[in-house]
Amino acid sequence: MMYAMIEQTARRLREGSVTSRMLTEDALSRIRERTAMGAFITVCEEEALRMAEEADRRIAEGNAPLLCGIPMSLKDNIVTAGIRTTAASRMLADFVPPYDAFVWEKLRAQGAVLLGKTNMDEFAMGAGGETSAFGACRHPQDDRFVPGGSSAGSAAAVADGQGMYSLGSDTGGSVRVPAAYCGIVGVKPTYGRISRRGLIAFASSLDQIGVLACSVADSAAVLAAVVGSDILDSTSADRGVDFLPFSGDVRGMRIGVCPALYEKCDPAITEMMRCAETEMKTRGASLTEITLPDADRAYAAYYLISACEASSNLARYDGIRYGYAAENPADTADMFRRARACLGDEVKRRLLAGACALSADERGEAYDRASRTRRVITEEMRTVFDSCDVIMIPTTPSSAYPVGAMAAQTLAYRQSDAFTTIPSLAGLPALSLPGGKSDGMPLGIQLIAPAFGESFLFRCAEVVEEAMAYEH
Ligand code: GLN
């Protein structure tokens, strides 16, 4: 297993043993070979080759940044000037943004090579990549299973060698869940660590851009390239890169574990977690048993808050300001109706739930209750971190679920976010890394740190990664 793939590739690019053009052509042909998997909504072949040639020139001149010339992808809710961005919705099927998202502005300036825009659940609502208006994305190992979502194509692409890393977004688990299901690393940084300018909004108080990559070192290197505050996102914080380099040493680190959660999990997960615990103890960390806020309560609050925020955020898709503009509408009501008809069922369900909760009859009481629950959970998490530096729990209670489980509302589908919404509600950084398998399908270990504690997160993650020696 090669852990610092990006660094090694950057070295090879500088030595001249490979060119960005070669890497890009390889990735593009892999994408072409594997179209049935559905990882991409848009492949920008011409642009990618142009960027690769430019990167090769920069590398030859010397002083190119680390990510220069490395092929990658962006989830299709991150806007790219001149390149179609759909959020996997018919509503935005023809939307070509006039500007670049903050993160893409940064990566482009560093010479990143964009292969294309990855498939996802429509407007990032889902956990399996099944609600895309452009057809579902499938698991790279077995097409009877979902790759996880909503950053489905990002995870599937990286796991399948279609680009070396991808940026996704995580509102309640959308980077960590697909990373776990596909056997790669996914990191959602602290809320505010990265500007959300140009991320198509789902639930603004929870949305955060994250990184999907093959290793902990790779994910940290990419994160370092995209963090930063921005005047156009008032919730972004300028903390700089305070998490690199990390030592790979957990001696004296206090790791919080929660065996009570294992009761809800696949036995293979329990076994993996027990093994990780022993390994970390052997390497000098101390384990403390912690109690986490109730997962069901957290999920209920998450669902309500995100639905309310979505109903307000998605109101802009009225066919006038944004979204599908119907031809020859009879009147504005007709125009609005026809635009809204472009939304898929899952999106409509959430918007209705949110609009109901915020309606005059309800006077926002449910939203207030959910917000109070969120504050209590945030407070409880702060207390948990009095007794530990990092929390180590499973990312999901089981491995990837079968295609169609969402429509059937099976338990495996409904529980996929059970362990990921707590850090989202509390705005905490969290990372999923592969730690084992169940029937050949990957399983993820989730690490959670206090706000802006990414240095703990990566330091611990690197040691877990090395200890578990996950085989792809
Ligand atoms: N699966 C969760 C949901 O459906 C989380 C989605 C996300 O993080 N964007 O809302």
mmCIF file of C-alpha atoms and ligand atoms in Angstrom, residues 75 124-127 149-150 169-175 202 299 302 306 350 413 417, ligand 1:
data_model
loop_
_atom_site.group_PDB
_atom_site.id
_atom_site.type_symbol
_atom_site.label_atom_id
_atom_site.label_comp_id
_atom_site.label_asym_id
_atom_site.label_seq_id
_atom_site.Cartn_x
_atom_site.Cartn_y
_atom_site.Cartn_z
ATOM 1 C CA LYS A 75 -18.803 16.812 -7.193
ATOM 2 C CA ALA A 124 -27.033 16.106 -2.227
ATOM 3 C CA MET A 125 -30.133 14.584 -0.641
ATOM 4 C CA GLY A 126 -29.528 10.872 -0.186
ATOM 5 C CA ALA A 127 -27.006 8.341 1.010
ATOM 6 C CA GLY A 149 -23.847 9.116 -1.101
ATOM 7 C CA SER A 150 -24.453 11.756 -1.659
ATOM 8 C CA SER A 169 -19.745 17.955 0.107
ATOM 9 C CA ASP A 170 -20.943 16.691 3.469
ATOM 10 C CA THR A 171 -24.121 17.915 5.153
ATOM 11 C CA GLY A 172 -24.890 14.910 7.335
ATOM 12 C CA GLY A 173 -22.402 12.300 6.142
ATOM 13 C CA SER A 174 -22.133 12.682 2.368
ATOM 14 C CA VAL A 175 -18.335 12.523 2.220
ATOM 15 C CA PHE A 202 -28.592 22.230 0.500
ATOM 16 C CA TYR A 299 -30.869 12.241 13.146
ATOM 17 C CA TYR A 302 -30.612 16.855 11.438
ATOM 18 C CA SER A 306 -31.741 20.331 6.827
ATOM 19 C CA ARG A 350 -37.706 17.186 1.839
ATOM 20 C CA TYR A 413 -30.642 2.570 4.110
ATOM 21 C CA ASP A 417 -26.225 8.208 8.493
HETATM 22 N N1 GLN B 1 -27.705 11.122 3.698
HETATM 23 C C1 GLN B 1 -27.996 12.359 4.349
HETATM 24 C C2 GLN B 1 -29.243 12.945 3.754
HETATM 25 O O1 GLN B 1 -29.837 12.296 2.981
HETATM 26 C C3 GLN B 1 -26.828 13.286 4.250
HETATM 27 C C4 GLN B 1 -26.705 13.932 2.930
HETATM 28 C C5 GLN B 1 -25.548 14.893 2.867
HETATM 29 O O2 GLN B 1 -24.646 14.899 3.721
HETATM 30 N N2 GLN B 1 -25.585 15.758 1.872
HETATM 31 O O3 GLN B 1 -29.643 14.028 4.047
#
